[in-house]
């Protein structure tokens, strides 16, 4: 049990990658704070953790709302592990990008992540230990049509990760990011269309979509003491997507 006596907060753990991450952290002994806007799904994630013998609680929060971010940080108290997973992803071609969804992505993915981390990391630094893993995307590391704002919002988080690693390294806090490739979660598959999504998965070197659990395994590794000498990196977990050469795409 590598996270015994530790508390972990996973944002956006009402579904998909965040839910799998919360389940894994709790299985390894962390008291896990589940968060998101959907209380029914949050309660269901907590029930799944408890059914597997773990300990968890749900705190409702909307990361696009700064008051809600502050409330989450206060309610969570001191955490040892923070997983910044919550993300808004209303993709749009640049010529069709609305101000509304532009602001949703920036407010949730950038501002919410930043100010939640700011509050929780102050407590980690005071204690001299902690680990933060943020979930970004391969769309922030490469050019992908239709994801200009989404990719930029997550690239900002990759940049925070490097800056924070430098700023807090000597105070015992590590920061890393996991950049998932095409990952088969219900909401994303519904948005893209299951068939089209699977066709995208078929194009990556491993020839398939990733599973939420496979992304969660990388997040949990980076959060754990097994990654004690790793900080400031963004790890693509993408079935080889980032390794594709121009003639292979
Ligand atoms: N699936 C992929 O192919 C893929 C690829 C690259 C990166 N990612 C990233 O991976 C992360 C998880 O995505 P997923 O695929 O697991 O999709 P998902 O199931 O839709 O998960 C998104 C999570 O974020 C939460 N969330 C969204 N807006 C929020 C807000 N304003 N305040 C608080 N929580 C909010 C949602 O919870 P509520 O609805 O309860 O608020 C949900 O739990 C996201 O950051 C996404 O950008 C996914």
mmCIF file of C-alpha atoms and ligand atoms in Angstrom:
data_model
loop_
_atom_site.group_PDB
_atom_site.id
_atom_site.type_symbol
_atom_site.label_atom_id
_atom_site.label_comp_id
_atom_site.label_asym_id
_atom_site.label_seq_id
_atom_site.Cartn_x
_atom_site.Cartn_y
_atom_site.Cartn_z
ATOM 1 C CA UNK A 1 0.000 0.000 0.000
ATOM 2 C CA UNK A 2 2.212 2.805 -1.257
ATOM 3 C CA UNK A 3 -0.127 5.660 -0.282
ATOM 4 C CA UNK A 4 -1.042 4.611 3.269
ATOM 5 C CA UNK A 5 -1.724 7.617 5.557
ATOM 6 C CA UNK A 6 -1.806 9.913 2.538
ATOM 7 C CA UNK A 7 -4.639 12.019 1.180
ATOM 8 C CA UNK A 8 -5.172 12.417 -2.565
ATOM 9 C CA UNK A 9 -7.473 14.822 -4.387
ATOM 10 C CA UNK A 10 -8.444 13.908 -7.951
ATOM 11 C CA UNK A 11 -10.370 16.594 -9.818
ATOM 12 C CA UNK A 12 -12.817 15.361 -12.430
ATOM 13 C CA UNK A 13 -13.054 11.932 -10.830
ATOM 14 C CA UNK A 14 -16.773 11.515 -11.438
ATOM 15 C CA UNK A 15 -16.003 9.674 -14.713
ATOM 16 C CA UNK A 16 -13.358 8.453 -17.159
ATOM 17 C CA UNK A 17 -9.628 8.805 -16.459
ATOM 18 C CA UNK A 18 -10.149 10.634 -13.159
ATOM 19 C CA UNK A 19 -12.480 7.944 -11.819
ATOM 20 C CA UNK A 20 -9.967 5.183 -12.686
ATOM 21 C CA UNK A 21 -7.185 7.223 -11.044
ATOM 22 C CA UNK A 22 -9.236 7.703 -7.863
ATOM 23 C CA UNK A 23 -9.948 3.947 -7.730
ATOM 24 C CA UNK A 24 -6.247 3.079 -8.116
ATOM 25 C CA UNK A 25 -5.026 5.627 -5.547
ATOM 26 C CA UNK A 26 -7.603 4.400 -3.030
ATOM 27 C CA UNK A 27 -6.669 0.773 -3.728
ATOM 28 C CA UNK A 28 -3.083 1.704 -2.811
ATOM 29 C CA UNK A 29 -4.245 3.102 0.539
ATOM 30 C CA UNK A 30 -4.841 6.815 -0.115
ATOM 31 C CA UNK A 31 -7.806 8.527 1.459
ATOM 32 C CA UNK A 32 -9.181 9.815 -1.828
ATOM 33 C CA UNK A 33 -11.160 12.988 -2.361
ATOM 34 C CA UNK A 34 -13.367 12.619 -5.417
ATOM 35 C CA UNK A 35 -14.473 15.846 -7.092
ATOM 36 C CA UNK A 36 -16.497 17.173 -10.006
ATOM 37 C CA UNK A 37 -19.799 18.946 -10.655
ATOM 38 C CA UNK A 38 -21.984 15.835 -10.877
ATOM 39 C CA UNK A 39 -22.836 14.799 -7.312
ATOM 40 C CA UNK A 40 -24.633 11.586 -8.340
ATOM 41 C CA UNK A 41 -21.590 10.339 -10.278
ATOM 42 C CA UNK A 42 -19.250 11.505 -7.515
ATOM 43 C CA UNK A 43 -21.238 9.563 -4.937
ATOM 44 C CA UNK A 44 -21.115 6.519 -7.218
ATOM 45 C CA UNK A 45 -17.305 6.771 -7.497
ATOM 46 C CA UNK A 46 -17.022 6.985 -3.702
ATOM 47 C CA UNK A 47 -19.300 3.928 -3.370
ATOM 48 C CA UNK A 48 -17.121 1.982 -5.839
ATOM 49 C CA UNK A 49 -13.994 2.886 -3.834
ATOM 50 C CA UNK A 50 -15.616 1.846 -0.564
ATOM 51 C CA UNK A 51 -16.937 -1.395 -2.083
ATOM 52 C CA UNK A 52 -13.309 -2.243 -2.941
ATOM 53 C CA UNK A 53 -12.235 -1.579 0.668
ATOM 54 C CA UNK A 54 -10.920 1.968 0.195
ATOM 55 C CA UNK A 55 -11.720 5.281 1.852
ATOM 56 C CA UNK A 56 -13.066 8.320 0.025
ATOM 57 C CA UNK A 57 -15.316 11.364 0.155
ATOM 58 C CA UNK A 58 -16.897 13.558 -2.496
ATOM 59 C CA UNK A 59 -16.588 17.340 -2.682
ATOM 60 C CA UNK A 60 -18.627 19.035 -5.409
ATOM 61 C CA UNK A 61 -16.754 21.720 -7.322
ATOM 62 C CA UNK A 62 -16.972 23.618 -10.583
ATOM 63 C CA UNK A 63 -13.414 24.498 -11.601
ATOM 64 C CA UNK A 64 -14.608 27.211 -13.984
ATOM 65 C CA UNK A 65 -15.876 29.162 -10.955
ATOM 66 C CA UNK A 66 -13.178 30.676 -8.718
ATOM 67 C CA UNK A 67 -15.370 30.695 -5.590
ATOM 68 C CA UNK A 68 -15.994 26.987 -6.097
ATOM 69 C CA UNK A 69 -12.241 26.389 -6.578
ATOM 70 C CA UNK A 70 -11.530 28.178 -3.273
ATOM 71 C CA UNK A 71 -14.247 26.168 -1.535
ATOM 72 C CA UNK A 72 -12.756 22.897 -2.843
ATOM 73 C CA UNK A 73 -9.257 23.886 -1.678
ATOM 74 C CA UNK A 74 -10.533 24.824 1.795
ATOM 75 C CA UNK A 75 -12.652 21.688 2.174
ATOM 76 C CA UNK A 76 -9.862 19.399 0.963
ATOM 77 C CA UNK A 77 -7.454 20.800 3.574
ATOM 78 C CA UNK A 78 -3.965 19.271 3.426
ATOM 79 C CA UNK A 79 -3.399 16.834 0.592
ATOM 80 C CA UNK A 80 -0.280 14.829 -0.231
ATOM 81 C CA UNK A 81 -1.235 14.129 -3.848
ATOM 82 C CA UNK A 82 -3.124 16.399 -6.220
ATOM 83 C CA UNK A 83 -4.249 15.103 -9.601
ATOM 84 C CA UNK A 84 -5.410 17.964 -11.833
ATOM 85 C CA UNK A 85 -7.522 15.878 -14.184
ATOM 86 C CA UNK A 86 -10.756 17.858 -14.671
ATOM 87 C CA UNK A 87 -10.923 19.241 -18.169
ATOM 88 C CA UNK A 88 -13.328 20.942 -20.559
ATOM 89 C CA UNK A 89 -12.911 19.947 -24.204
ATOM 90 C CA UNK A 90 -15.535 21.492 -26.509
ATOM 91 C CA UNK A 91 -13.376 21.218 -29.653
ATOM 92 C CA UNK A 92 -14.014 23.653 -32.516
ATOM 93 C CA UNK A 93 -12.304 24.636 -35.750
ATOM 94 C CA UNK A 94 -10.741 28.074 -35.279
ATOM 95 C CA UNK A 95 -13.179 29.805 -37.633
ATOM 96 C CA UNK A 96 -16.093 28.435 -35.599
ATOM 97 C CA UNK A 97 -14.635 29.012 -32.127
ATOM 98 C CA UNK A 98 -17.099 30.879 -29.873
ATOM 99 C CA UNK A 99 -16.055 33.187 -27.062
ATOM 100 C CA UNK A 100 -18.230 31.183 -24.706
ATOM 101 C CA UNK A 101 -16.411 27.855 -25.114
ATOM 102 C CA UNK A 102 -13.067 29.681 -25.368
ATOM 103 C CA UNK A 103 -13.708 31.051 -21.880
ATOM 104 C CA UNK A 104 -14.984 27.720 -20.552
ATOM 105 C CA UNK A 105 -11.730 25.989 -21.568
ATOM 106 C CA UNK A 106 -9.468 28.757 -20.267
ATOM 107 C CA UNK A 107 -11.418 29.196 -17.003
ATOM 108 C CA UNK A 108 -11.589 25.453 -16.256
ATOM 109 C CA UNK A 109 -8.355 24.065 -17.636
ATOM 110 C CA UNK A 110 -6.033 26.992 -16.915
ATOM 111 C CA UNK A 111 -7.427 29.328 -14.235
ATOM 112 C CA UNK A 112 -9.149 26.635 -12.138
ATOM 113 C CA UNK A 113 -6.113 24.338 -12.257
ATOM 114 C CA UNK A 114 -3.759 27.203 -11.424
ATOM 115 C CA UNK A 115 -5.547 28.565 -8.368
ATOM 116 C CA UNK A 116 -6.457 25.164 -6.937
ATOM 117 C CA UNK A 117 -2.800 24.153 -7.217
ATOM 118 C CA UNK A 118 -1.610 27.467 -5.754
ATOM 119 C CA UNK A 119 -3.594 26.931 -2.535
ATOM 120 C CA UNK A 120 -2.845 23.240 -2.077
ATOM 121 C CA UNK A 121 0.846 23.511 -2.938
ATOM 122 C CA UNK A 122 1.394 26.201 -0.309
ATOM 123 C CA UNK A 123 0.496 23.561 2.289
ATOM 124 C CA UNK A 124 2.649 20.863 0.619
ATOM 125 C CA UNK A 125 5.664 23.214 0.499
ATOM 126 C CA UNK A 126 5.195 24.172 4.163
ATOM 127 C CA UNK A 127 5.236 20.447 5.032
ATOM 128 C CA UNK A 128 8.177 19.739 2.705
ATOM 129 C CA UNK A 129 6.542 17.036 0.583
ATOM 130 C CA UNK A 130 3.899 16.471 -2.046
ATOM 131 C CA UNK A 131 3.262 15.388 -5.593
ATOM 132 C CA UNK A 132 1.113 16.982 -8.286
ATOM 133 C CA UNK A 133 0.208 15.259 -11.539
ATOM 134 C CA UNK A 134 -1.758 17.171 -14.165
ATOM 135 C CA UNK A 135 -3.575 15.567 -17.075
ATOM 136 C CA UNK A 136 -2.880 17.441 -20.289
ATOM 137 C CA UNK A 137 -3.070 16.092 -23.863
ATOM 138 C CA UNK A 138 -1.064 15.239 -26.968
ATOM 139 C CA UNK A 139 -3.114 18.010 -28.638
ATOM 140 C CA UNK A 140 -1.022 20.448 -26.580
ATOM 141 C CA UNK A 141 2.243 18.937 -27.852
ATOM 142 C CA UNK A 142 1.480 18.818 -31.567
ATOM 143 C CA UNK A 143 -0.728 20.490 -34.165
ATOM 144 C CA UNK A 144 -4.211 18.983 -34.237
ATOM 145 C CA UNK A 145 -6.984 20.619 -36.273
ATOM 146 C CA UNK A 146 -10.021 21.632 -34.231
ATOM 147 C CA UNK A 147 -8.186 21.751 -30.925
ATOM 148 C CA UNK A 148 -6.445 25.148 -31.030
ATOM 149 C CA UNK A 149 -7.928 26.504 -27.783
ATOM 150 C CA UNK A 150 -8.126 23.157 -25.997
ATOM 151 C CA UNK A 151 -4.517 22.299 -26.918
ATOM 152 C CA UNK A 152 -3.290 25.746 -25.858
ATOM 153 C CA UNK A 153 -5.118 25.501 -22.520
ATOM 154 C CA UNK A 154 -3.422 22.179 -21.776
ATOM 155 C CA UNK A 155 -0.044 23.400 -23.083
ATOM 156 C CA UNK A 156 -0.336 26.147 -20.463
ATOM 157 C CA UNK A 157 -0.604 23.415 -17.827
ATOM 158 C CA UNK A 158 2.498 21.666 -19.250
ATOM 159 C CA UNK A 159 4.257 25.011 -18.867
ATOM 160 C CA UNK A 160 2.996 25.464 -15.270
ATOM 161 C CA UNK A 161 4.333 21.972 -14.573
ATOM 162 C CA UNK A 162 7.874 22.903 -15.608
ATOM 163 C CA UNK A 163 7.825 26.282 -13.823
ATOM 164 C CA UNK A 164 6.395 24.809 -10.612
ATOM 165 C CA UNK A 165 8.915 21.925 -10.676
ATOM 166 C CA UNK A 166 11.712 24.501 -10.638
ATOM 167 C CA UNK A 167 10.007 26.762 -8.096
ATOM 168 C CA UNK A 168 9.142 24.062 -5.534
ATOM 169 C CA UNK A 169 11.735 21.317 -6.083
ATOM 170 C CA UNK A 170 13.876 22.269 -3.101
ATOM 171 C CA UNK A 171 10.746 22.400 -0.932
ATOM 172 C CA UNK A 172 10.054 18.729 -1.630
ATOM 173 C CA UNK A 173 7.154 19.040 -4.059
ATOM 174 C CA UNK A 174 7.234 17.312 -7.466
ATOM 175 C CA UNK A 175 5.140 18.293 -10.500
ATOM 176 C CA UNK A 176 4.567 16.165 -13.577
ATOM 177 C CA UNK A 177 1.993 15.844 -16.328
ATOM 178 C CA UNK A 178 0.537 12.942 -18.273
ATOM 179 C CA UNK A 179 -0.530 13.744 -21.835
ATOM 180 C CA UNK A 180 -3.037 11.100 -22.928
ATOM 181 C CA UNK A 181 -3.534 10.222 -26.559
ATOM 182 C CA UNK A 182 -6.868 8.945 -27.878
ATOM 183 C CA UNK A 183 -8.441 7.363 -24.800
ATOM 184 C CA UNK A 184 -11.709 5.463 -24.830
ATOM 185 C CA UNK A 185 -13.825 7.263 -22.240
ATOM 186 C CA UNK A 186 -17.594 7.469 -22.565
ATOM 187 C CA UNK A 187 -17.917 11.254 -22.903
ATOM 188 C CA UNK A 188 -15.107 11.656 -25.439
ATOM 189 C CA UNK A 189 -16.245 8.629 -27.479
ATOM 190 C CA UNK A 190 -19.780 10.089 -27.577
ATOM 191 C CA UNK A 191 -18.447 13.475 -28.678
ATOM 192 C CA UNK A 192 -16.240 12.086 -31.476
ATOM 193 C CA UNK A 193 -18.507 9.127 -32.380
ATOM 194 C CA UNK A 194 -17.354 5.623 -31.353
ATOM 195 C CA UNK A 195 -16.604 4.459 -34.891
ATOM 196 C CA UNK A 196 -14.612 7.556 -35.854
ATOM 197 C CA UNK A 197 -12.793 7.425 -32.529
ATOM 198 C CA UNK A 198 -11.782 3.789 -33.052
ATOM 199 C CA UNK A 199 -10.555 4.683 -36.543
ATOM 200 C CA UNK A 200 -8.292 7.313 -34.945
ATOM 201 C CA UNK A 201 -7.046 4.707 -32.492
ATOM 202 C CA UNK A 202 -6.221 2.322 -35.346
ATOM 203 C CA UNK A 203 -3.750 4.882 -36.750
ATOM 204 C CA UNK A 204 -1.417 5.008 -33.742
ATOM 205 C CA UNK A 205 1.542 2.584 -33.536
ATOM 206 C CA UNK A 206 -0.179 0.333 -30.980
ATOM 207 C CA UNK A 207 -3.208 0.233 -33.301
ATOM 208 C CA UNK A 208 -5.965 0.941 -30.790
ATOM 209 C CA UNK A 209 -7.484 3.451 -28.402
ATOM 210 C CA UNK A 210 -6.071 3.687 -24.892
ATOM 211 C CA UNK A 211 -8.091 2.635 -21.854
ATOM 212 C CA UNK A 212 -8.732 5.021 -18.963
ATOM 213 C CA UNK A 213 -7.023 2.531 -16.657
ATOM 214 C CA UNK A 214 -3.831 2.683 -18.763
ATOM 215 C CA UNK A 215 -3.668 6.468 -18.342
ATOM 216 C CA UNK A 216 -4.448 6.166 -14.623
ATOM 217 C CA UNK A 217 -1.531 3.734 -14.137
ATOM 218 C CA UNK A 218 0.905 6.371 -15.450
ATOM 219 C CA UNK A 219 -0.644 9.099 -13.280
ATOM 220 C CA UNK A 220 -0.366 6.937 -10.176
ATOM 221 C CA UNK A 221 3.244 6.015 -10.993
ATOM 222 C CA UNK A 222 4.246 9.690 -11.319
ATOM 223 C CA UNK A 223 2.417 10.523 -8.070
ATOM 224 C CA UNK A 224 4.188 7.714 -6.204
ATOM 225 C CA UNK A 225 7.580 7.507 -4.470
ATOM 226 C CA UNK A 226 8.677 5.199 -7.316
ATOM 227 C CA UNK A 227 8.963 8.413 -9.367
ATOM 228 C CA UNK A 228 10.877 10.244 -6.598
ATOM 229 C CA UNK A 229 13.536 11.591 -9.005
ATOM 230 C CA UNK A 230 11.121 12.659 -11.736
ATOM 231 C CA UNK A 231 9.852 16.217 -11.821
ATOM 232 C CA UNK A 232 8.961 18.757 -14.496
ATOM 233 C CA UNK A 233 8.115 16.277 -17.245
ATOM 234 C CA UNK A 234 5.106 15.718 -19.479
ATOM 235 C CA UNK A 235 4.799 12.011 -20.250
ATOM 236 C CA UNK A 236 2.782 11.141 -23.355
ATOM 237 C CA UNK A 237 0.687 8.013 -22.731
ATOM 238 C CA UNK A 238 -0.551 7.680 -26.260
ATOM 239 C CA UNK A 239 0.103 4.280 -27.842
ATOM 240 C CA UNK A 240 3.017 5.853 -29.723
ATOM 241 C CA UNK A 241 1.077 8.753 -31.260
ATOM 242 C CA UNK A 242 3.880 11.266 -30.581
ATOM 243 C CA UNK A 243 6.434 8.957 -32.191
ATOM 244 C CA UNK A 244 4.636 8.907 -35.557
ATOM 245 C CA UNK A 245 6.703 10.349 -38.382
ATOM 246 C CA UNK A 246 5.129 12.607 -41.039
ATOM 247 C CA UNK A 247 4.904 9.800 -43.606
ATOM 248 C CA UNK A 248 3.158 7.456 -41.169
ATOM 249 C CA UNK A 249 0.154 9.701 -40.382
HETATM 250 N N1 LIG B 1 -10.233 10.800 -23.463
HETATM 251 C C1 LIG B 1 -9.267 11.320 -24.220
HETATM 252 O O1 LIG B 1 -9.070 10.932 -25.397
HETATM 253 C C2 LIG B 1 -8.356 12.375 -23.665
HETATM 254 C C3 LIG B 1 -7.207 12.701 -24.392
HETATM 255 C C4 LIG B 1 -6.351 13.663 -23.901
HETATM 256 C C5 LIG B 1 -6.626 14.294 -22.710
HETATM 257 N N2 LIG B 1 -7.749 13.993 -22.012
HETATM 258 C C6 LIG B 1 -7.999 14.715 -20.747
HETATM 259 O O2 LIG B 1 -8.221 13.782 -19.726
HETATM 260 C C7 LIG B 1 -9.037 14.368 -18.710
HETATM 261 C C8 LIG B 1 -10.174 13.412 -18.388
HETATM 262 O O3 LIG B 1 -10.980 13.252 -19.560
HETATM 263 P P1 LIG B 1 -11.871 11.958 -19.809
HETATM 264 O O4 LIG B 1 -11.538 11.443 -21.155
HETATM 265 O O5 LIG B 1 -11.793 11.038 -18.641
HETATM 266 O O6 LIG B 1 -13.321 12.613 -19.940
HETATM 267 P P2 LIG B 1 -14.519 12.758 -18.903
HETATM 268 O O7 LIG B 1 -14.976 11.422 -18.473
HETATM 269 O O8 LIG B 1 -15.515 13.664 -19.541
HETATM 270 O O9 LIG B 1 -13.851 13.465 -17.655
HETATM 271 C C9 LIG B 1 -13.803 14.849 -17.477
HETATM 272 C C10 LIG B 1 -13.925 15.109 -15.995
HETATM 273 O O10 LIG B 1 -13.737 16.505 -15.786
HETATM 274 C C11 LIG B 1 -14.782 16.971 -14.967
HETATM 275 N N3 LIG B 1 -15.068 18.363 -15.291
HETATM 276 C C12 LIG B 1 -15.342 18.912 -16.501
HETATM 277 N N4 LIG B 1 -15.591 20.231 -16.375
HETATM 278 C C13 LIG B 1 -15.473 20.506 -15.057
HETATM 279 C C14 LIG B 1 -15.628 21.675 -14.278
HETATM 280 N N5 LIG B 1 -15.975 22.852 -14.829
HETATM 281 N N6 LIG B 1 -15.450 21.609 -12.946
HETATM 282 C C15 LIG B 1 -15.114 20.437 -12.356
HETATM 283 N N7 LIG B 1 -14.946 19.291 -13.034
HETATM 284 C C16 LIG B 1 -15.136 19.325 -14.361
HETATM 285 C C17 LIG B 1 -15.976 16.063 -15.258
HETATM 286 O O11 LIG B 1 -16.788 15.972 -14.082
HETATM 287 P P3 LIG B 1 -18.261 16.616 -13.925
HETATM 288 O O12 LIG B 1 -18.980 16.438 -15.224
HETATM 289 O O13 LIG B 1 -18.832 15.868 -12.774
HETATM 290 O O14 LIG B 1 -18.010 18.057 -13.590
HETATM 291 C C18 LIG B 1 -15.287 14.722 -15.468
HETATM 292 O O15 LIG B 1 -15.151 14.018 -14.263
HETATM 293 C C19 LIG B 1 -9.495 15.723 -19.255
HETATM 294 O O16 LIG B 1 -8.708 16.745 -18.689
HETATM 295 C C20 LIG B 1 -9.232 15.614 -20.750
HETATM 296 O O17 LIG B 1 -8.988 16.860 -21.323
HETATM 297 C C21 LIG B 1 -8.635 13.045 -22.461
#
